[in-house]
Tab-separated table of C-alpha atoms and ligand atoms in Angstrom:
chain	number	residue	atom	x	y	z
A	1	UNK	CA	-2.952	-48.596	9.113
A	2	UNK	CA	-4.503	-50.015	6.034
A	3	UNK	CA	-2.204	-50.550	3.060
A	4	UNK	CA	-5.158	-50.840	0.683
A	5	UNK	CA	-6.208	-48.084	-1.664
A	6	UNK	CA	-9.676	-46.874	-0.704
A	7	UNK	CA	-12.119	-44.615	-2.520
A	8	UNK	CA	-12.324	-41.034	-1.307
A	9	UNK	CA	-14.267	-38.018	-2.406
A	10	UNK	CA	-13.491	-34.313	-2.266
A	11	UNK	CA	-15.995	-32.676	0.069
A	12	UNK	CA	-14.721	-29.094	0.074
A	13	UNK	CA	-11.834	-26.869	-1.029
A	14	UNK	CA	-10.920	-23.589	0.702
A	15	UNK	CA	-8.133	-21.214	-0.349
A	16	UNK	CA	-5.325	-20.898	2.218
A	17	UNK	CA	-3.025	-18.527	0.322
A	18	UNK	CA	-2.805	-17.394	-3.318
A	19	UNK	CA	-1.045	-20.658	-4.207
A	20	UNK	CA	-2.530	-23.187	-1.810
A	21	UNK	CA	-5.761	-24.578	-0.511
A	22	UNK	CA	-7.168	-26.799	2.183
A	23	UNK	CA	-9.047	-29.815	0.860
A	24	UNK	CA	-11.509	-31.842	2.893
A	25	UNK	CA	-11.815	-35.499	1.903
A	26	UNK	CA	-14.270	-38.191	2.917
A	27	UNK	CA	-12.506	-41.559	2.935
A	28	UNK	CA	-14.178	-44.978	2.926
A	29	UNK	CA	-13.278	-47.020	6.032
A	30	UNK	CA	-10.874	-44.378	7.262
A	31	UNK	CA	-10.027	-46.124	10.554
A	32	UNK	CA	-8.004	-44.581	13.406
A	33	UNK	CA	-6.170	-41.331	12.655
A	34	UNK	CA	-3.461	-39.648	14.739
A	35	UNK	CA	-2.390	-36.009	14.376
A	36	UNK	CA	0.918	-35.802	12.510
A	37	UNK	CA	0.180	-38.674	10.111
A	38	UNK	CA	-0.016	-38.358	6.345
A	39	UNK	CA	-1.964	-40.062	3.583
A	40	UNK	CA	-0.996	-41.136	0.095
A	41	UNK	CA	-3.273	-39.905	-2.668
A	42	UNK	CA	-3.593	-41.707	-6.004
A	43	UNK	CA	-5.043	-40.058	-9.080
A	44	UNK	CA	-5.934	-42.032	-12.199
A	45	UNK	CA	-6.267	-40.366	-15.603
A	46	UNK	CA	-8.780	-41.481	-18.236
A	47	UNK	CA	-5.996	-43.343	-20.066
A	48	UNK	CA	-5.084	-45.280	-16.898
A	49	UNK	CA	-1.978	-43.231	-16.020
A	50	UNK	CA	-1.588	-42.994	-12.240
A	51	UNK	CA	0.245	-40.561	-9.972
A	52	UNK	CA	0.788	-40.969	-6.225
A	53	UNK	CA	1.774	-38.213	-3.763
A	54	UNK	CA	1.872	-37.925	0.028
A	55	UNK	CA	0.057	-35.196	1.993
A	56	UNK	CA	0.136	-34.575	5.718
A	57	UNK	CA	-3.212	-34.393	7.423
A	58	UNK	CA	-3.870	-30.844	8.585
A	59	UNK	CA	-7.033	-31.930	10.380
A	60	UNK	CA	-8.071	-35.257	11.869
A	61	UNK	CA	-11.703	-36.333	12.427
A	62	UNK	CA	-11.767	-35.182	16.063
A	63	UNK	CA	-9.585	-32.112	15.594
A	64	UNK	CA	-10.803	-30.059	12.663
A	65	UNK	CA	-10.342	-26.313	12.128
A	66	UNK	CA	-10.515	-24.505	15.451
A	67	UNK	CA	-10.545	-27.883	17.230
A	68	UNK	CA	-14.116	-28.650	16.111
A	69	UNK	CA	-14.851	-32.205	14.884
A	70	UNK	CA	-15.007	-33.013	11.178
A	71	UNK	CA	-17.736	-35.165	9.664
A	72	UNK	CA	-17.592	-38.923	9.937
A	73	UNK	CA	-14.523	-40.355	8.123
A	74	UNK	CA	-13.361	-36.891	7.032
A	75	UNK	CA	-9.826	-35.464	7.019
A	76	UNK	CA	-8.203	-32.354	5.590
A	77	UNK	CA	-4.955	-31.717	3.769
A	78	UNK	CA	-3.317	-28.414	2.785
A	79	UNK	CA	-1.665	-28.427	-0.630
A	80	UNK	CA	0.846	-25.936	-2.010
A	81	UNK	CA	0.767	-25.575	-5.790
A	82	UNK	CA	4.186	-26.106	-7.369
A	83	UNK	CA	4.113	-24.365	-10.787
A	84	UNK	CA	5.981	-27.178	-12.529
A	85	UNK	CA	4.342	-29.904	-10.458
A	86	UNK	CA	2.310	-32.767	-11.823
A	87	UNK	CA	-0.216	-33.345	-9.044
A	88	UNK	CA	-0.378	-30.244	-6.825
A	89	UNK	CA	-1.732	-27.876	-9.547
A	90	UNK	CA	-4.609	-30.292	-10.109
A	91	UNK	CA	-5.364	-30.538	-6.389
A	92	UNK	CA	-5.216	-26.762	-5.867
A	93	UNK	CA	-6.905	-25.570	-9.058
A	94	UNK	CA	-9.104	-28.326	-10.424
A	95	UNK	CA	-10.254	-30.881	-7.839
A	96	UNK	CA	-13.900	-30.024	-7.046
A	97	UNK	CA	-16.448	-31.210	-4.483
A	98	UNK	CA	-17.758	-34.594	-5.577
A	99	UNK	CA	-14.600	-35.555	-7.472
A	100	UNK	CA	-13.244	-39.023	-6.660
A	101	UNK	CA	-9.696	-40.078	-5.845
A	102	UNK	CA	-8.039	-42.881	-3.899
A	103	UNK	CA	-6.337	-42.772	-0.517
A	104	UNK	CA	-3.903	-45.063	1.313
A	105	UNK	CA	-3.127	-44.712	5.004
A	106	UNK	CA	-3.056	-42.795	7.325
A	107	UNK	CA	0.684	-43.467	7.481
A	108	UNK	CA	3.192	-42.751	10.228
A	109	UNK	CA	3.751	-43.641	13.856
A	110	UNK	CA	6.720	-41.446	14.827
A	111	UNK	CA	5.895	-37.910	13.724
A	112	UNK	CA	2.641	-38.031	15.687
A	113	UNK	CA	1.094	-36.601	18.835
A	114	UNK	CA	-1.457	-38.346	21.059
A	115	UNK	CA	-3.642	-36.427	23.542
A	116	UNK	CA	-2.203	-38.692	26.261
A	117	UNK	CA	1.357	-37.452	25.549
A	118	UNK	CA	2.492	-35.449	28.555
A	119	UNK	CA	5.659	-33.648	27.408
A	120	UNK	CA	5.714	-30.011	26.275
A	121	UNK	CA	5.700	-29.702	22.503
A	122	UNK	CA	7.665	-27.367	20.238
A	123	UNK	CA	6.498	-27.251	16.620
A	124	UNK	CA	8.737	-25.714	13.940
A	125	UNK	CA	7.377	-25.471	10.394
A	126	UNK	CA	8.388	-23.986	7.064
A	127	UNK	CA	5.788	-23.100	4.407
A	128	UNK	CA	3.240	-25.867	3.830
A	129	UNK	CA	5.213	-27.893	6.385
A	130	UNK	CA	2.973	-26.305	8.970
A	131	UNK	CA	0.134	-28.670	7.920
A	132	UNK	CA	0.826	-31.597	10.286
A	133	UNK	CA	1.835	-29.165	13.033
A	134	UNK	CA	-1.567	-27.477	12.835
A	135	UNK	CA	-3.152	-30.935	13.015
A	136	UNK	CA	-1.258	-31.424	16.288
A	137	UNK	CA	-2.411	-28.038	17.623
A	138	UNK	CA	-5.991	-28.766	16.585
A	139	UNK	CA	-5.883	-32.201	18.229
A	140	UNK	CA	-4.567	-30.621	21.438
A	141	UNK	CA	-7.327	-28.000	21.438
A	142	UNK	CA	-9.992	-30.657	20.765
A	143	UNK	CA	-8.728	-32.767	23.671
A	144	UNK	CA	-8.559	-32.270	27.423
A	145	UNK	CA	-4.750	-32.051	27.232
A	146	UNK	CA	-3.162	-28.941	28.702
A	147	UNK	CA	0.451	-29.629	27.650
A	148	UNK	CA	2.241	-26.454	26.561
A	149	UNK	CA	2.612	-26.141	22.783
A	150	UNK	CA	4.657	-23.572	20.904
A	151	UNK	CA	4.719	-23.098	17.151
A	152	UNK	CA	7.543	-21.329	15.339
A	153	UNK	CA	6.388	-20.864	11.750
A	154	UNK	CA	8.792	-19.675	9.050
A	155	UNK	CA	7.089	-18.058	6.046
A	156	UNK	CA	8.153	-15.814	3.187
A	157	UNK	CA	5.666	-12.991	3.747
A	158	UNK	CA	2.389	-12.208	5.522
A	159	UNK	CA	0.315	-13.333	2.521
A	160	UNK	CA	1.902	-16.798	2.547
A	161	UNK	CA	0.745	-17.733	6.065
A	162	UNK	CA	-1.416	-20.878	6.087
A	163	UNK	CA	-4.311	-20.949	8.587
A	164	UNK	CA	-3.609	-17.273	9.322
A	165	UNK	CA	-6.844	-16.369	11.149
A	166	UNK	CA	-6.870	-19.559	13.168
A	167	UNK	CA	-3.226	-19.184	14.218
A	168	UNK	CA	-3.905	-15.576	15.239
A	169	UNK	CA	-6.838	-16.738	17.373
A	170	UNK	CA	-4.579	-19.109	19.320
A	171	UNK	CA	-3.097	-16.139	21.179
A	172	UNK	CA	-6.028	-16.464	23.603
A	173	UNK	CA	-5.569	-20.231	24.128
A	174	UNK	CA	-3.901	-21.070	27.449
A	175	UNK	CA	-0.459	-22.643	27.075
A	176	UNK	CA	-0.298	-22.159	23.289
A	177	UNK	CA	2.198	-19.769	21.707
A	178	UNK	CA	2.520	-18.964	18.002
A	179	UNK	CA	5.548	-17.096	16.615
A	180	UNK	CA	5.919	-16.179	12.955
A	181	UNK	CA	9.345	-15.657	11.389
A	182	UNK	CA	9.342	-14.001	7.962
A	183	UNK	CA	12.125	-14.790	5.507
A	184	UNK	CA	11.524	-12.055	2.863
A	185	UNK	CA	8.848	-9.536	3.803
A	186	UNK	CA	7.835	-8.820	7.388
A	187	UNK	CA	4.702	-6.892	8.401
A	188	UNK	CA	5.054	-3.271	9.438
A	189	UNK	CA	6.321	-3.013	13.012
A	190	UNK	CA	7.741	-6.546	13.171
A	191	UNK	CA	10.799	-6.479	15.450
A	192	UNK	CA	12.564	-9.436	13.853
A	193	UNK	CA	14.232	-8.515	10.526
A	194	UNK	CA	13.289	-10.805	7.603
A	195	UNK	CA	15.590	-13.785	7.132
A	196	UNK	CA	15.915	-17.502	7.568
A	197	UNK	CA	15.819	-18.971	11.065
A	198	UNK	CA	19.023	-18.449	13.035
A	199	UNK	CA	20.505	-19.576	16.306
A	200	UNK	CA	19.003	-16.447	17.842
A	201	UNK	CA	15.493	-17.509	16.791
A	202	UNK	CA	16.027	-20.911	18.393
A	203	UNK	CA	17.056	-19.102	21.562
A	204	UNK	CA	14.105	-16.665	21.456
A	205	UNK	CA	11.219	-18.785	20.190
A	206	UNK	CA	11.969	-22.449	20.977
A	207	UNK	CA	11.505	-24.221	24.281
A	208	UNK	CA	14.677	-24.972	26.250
A	209	UNK	CA	16.725	-28.077	25.378
A	210	UNK	CA	15.612	-31.018	27.502
A	211	UNK	CA	12.109	-29.686	28.137
A	212	UNK	CA	10.078	-31.752	25.661
A	213	UNK	CA	9.662	-32.956	22.079
A	214	UNK	CA	10.443	-30.853	19.007
A	215	UNK	CA	8.621	-31.538	15.720
A	216	UNK	CA	10.182	-30.033	12.579
A	217	UNK	CA	8.457	-30.146	9.156
A	218	UNK	CA	9.062	-28.509	5.809
A	219	UNK	CA	11.229	-28.746	2.704
A	220	UNK	CA	14.430	-30.826	2.955
A	221	UNK	CA	16.784	-27.863	3.303
A	222	UNK	CA	14.604	-26.228	5.993
A	223	UNK	CA	14.446	-29.391	8.087
A	224	UNK	CA	18.210	-29.961	7.735
A	225	UNK	CA	19.060	-26.370	8.710
A	226	UNK	CA	16.716	-26.303	11.713
A	227	UNK	CA	17.913	-29.690	12.933
A	228	UNK	CA	21.524	-28.486	12.759
A	229	UNK	CA	20.614	-25.366	14.766
A	230	UNK	CA	18.835	-27.450	17.391
A	231	UNK	CA	21.691	-29.940	17.752
A	232	UNK	CA	24.235	-27.092	17.987
A	233	UNK	CA	22.205	-25.578	20.849
A	234	UNK	CA	22.277	-28.853	22.765
A	235	UNK	CA	18.941	-30.448	21.910
A	236	UNK	CA	18.992	-34.241	22.162
A	237	UNK	CA	18.540	-35.849	18.729
A	238	UNK	CA	16.147	-38.355	20.340
A	239	UNK	CA	13.816	-35.466	21.204
A	240	UNK	CA	13.717	-34.117	17.618
A	241	UNK	CA	11.168	-35.568	15.181
A	242	UNK	CA	11.287	-34.549	11.532
A	243	UNK	CA	9.075	-34.808	8.452
A	244	UNK	CA	10.469	-33.824	5.040
A	245	UNK	CA	8.335	-32.749	2.115
A	246	UNK	CA	10.948	-33.077	-0.639
A	247	UNK	CA	12.059	-30.177	-2.799
A	248	UNK	CA	14.435	-27.422	-1.794
B	1	LIG	C1	5.361	-37.328	4.086
B	1	LIG	C2	5.054	-36.202	3.117
B	1	LIG	C3	4.067	-35.291	3.432
B	1	LIG	C4	3.786	-34.237	2.551
B	1	LIG	N1	2.822	-33.340	2.894
B	1	LIG	C5	2.553	-32.304	2.066
B	1	LIG	C6	1.570	-31.326	2.430
B	1	LIG	O1	0.948	-31.390	3.507
B	1	LIG	N2	1.349	-30.300	1.567
B	1	LIG	C7	2.032	-30.187	0.376
B	1	LIG	O2	1.760	-29.235	-0.375
B	1	LIG	N3	2.972	-31.100	0.022
B	1	LIG	C8	3.229	-32.155	0.825
B	1	LIG	N4	4.157	-33.090	0.462
B	1	LIG	C9	4.786	-32.970	-0.885
B	1	LIG	C10	3.884	-33.671	-1.914
B	1	LIG	O3	3.913	-35.086	-1.694
B	1	LIG	C11	4.349	-33.438	-3.352
B	1	LIG	O4	5.728	-33.727	-3.438
B	1	LIG	C12	4.100	-32.011	-3.814
B	1	LIG	O5	2.698	-31.708	-3.763
B	1	LIG	C13	4.600	-31.840	-5.243
B	1	LIG	O6	3.931	-32.744	-6.085
B	1	LIG	P1	3.761	-32.408	-7.644
B	1	LIG	O7	3.278	-33.654	-8.297
B	1	LIG	O8	2.954	-31.172	-7.828
B	1	LIG	O9	5.228	-32.057	-8.100
B	1	LIG	P2	6.299	-33.071	-8.818
B	1	LIG	O10	5.852	-33.151	-10.239
B	1	LIG	O11	6.390	-34.331	-8.031
B	1	LIG	O12	7.623	-32.276	-8.586
B	1	LIG	C14	7.950	-31.070	-9.248
B	1	LIG	C15	9.296	-30.532	-8.799
B	1	LIG	O13	9.167	-29.923	-7.521
B	1	LIG	C16	10.046	-30.530	-6.590
B	1	LIG	N5	9.299	-30.612	-5.342
B	1	LIG	C17	8.534	-31.643	-4.905
B	1	LIG	N6	7.948	-31.318	-3.705
B	1	LIG	C18	8.368	-30.047	-3.392
B	1	LIG	C19	8.092	-29.165	-2.310
B	1	LIG	N7	7.276	-29.499	-1.301
B	1	LIG	N8	8.686	-27.946	-2.327
B	1	LIG	C20	9.493	-27.586	-3.340
B	1	LIG	N9	9.792	-28.387	-4.400
B	1	LIG	C21	9.232	-29.611	-4.435
B	1	LIG	C22	10.415	-31.883	-7.132
B	1	LIG	O14	11.690	-32.259	-6.653
B	1	LIG	C23	10.366	-31.600	-8.637
B	1	LIG	O15	11.597	-31.070	-9.055
B	1	LIG	C24	4.480	-34.125	1.331
B	1	LIG	C25	5.474	-35.065	1.013
B	1	LIG	C26	5.754	-36.077	1.902
B	1	LIG	C27	6.826	-37.082	1.538
């Protein structure tokens, strides 16, 4: 990966939920990209003040939304607006097509999935932590890989689901399973009562211990709680890969 800052331009912004949006960026000299990686974004104000934040790639050049390719040197991120945040409100509300920024990366060689990987994959995400997991699903769909992939996605309520239509469409994809677990408000008819993930959810919605790799991504407390549940159920720590977004 390149450690240099490179110019990038916003190509498109699409709302994901009321407080988030997907942003497509075109990056100069992007280089190789692997699903699961993240980029650093640097913004510079008129007075020279700079802010840097990391964002997981939700789409890589070969695996865009629905598994279709993106344009040359394009990637996507999905940003959740934190009301008191410095950078995310700008990215969600203000950044417009044509606006410049700078990008470093892609970064990361552990929390990644290659189409040549042969083990079954379990993805577990909380909130915007689903972004790199969707990149992995999209990369799998864009490839010739047929490895089984399951996603367990913890969200507050139906209107906070990122990539909702696309995730719903995966029900027809062979060997891909998507399960949603609501923490506060569940849709009418949902069998699982709202609440945070429990041991029972790991039993019901996560592949058996020893059967593949588990990727967990979300806020610190979510990743810590899920990792504890997995370890308590006998998952090998070497088979658990985590990415933490900071915050609660
Ligand atoms: C490897 C990596 C990948 C990331 N990928 C994504 C991504 O795909 N999408 C995304 O929206 N964010 C992602 N983040 C988080 C992102 O880098 C920023 O931290 C986030 O956008 C908040 O920035 P801000 O400037 O708006 O808030 P700040 O001004 O930096 O922080 C405001 C307050 O919110 C807290 N906070 C910071 N992040 C979070 C959070 N995620 N949840 C709750 N509280 C938080 C801080 O501790 C602080 O108290 C990622 C972080 C890392 C390290």
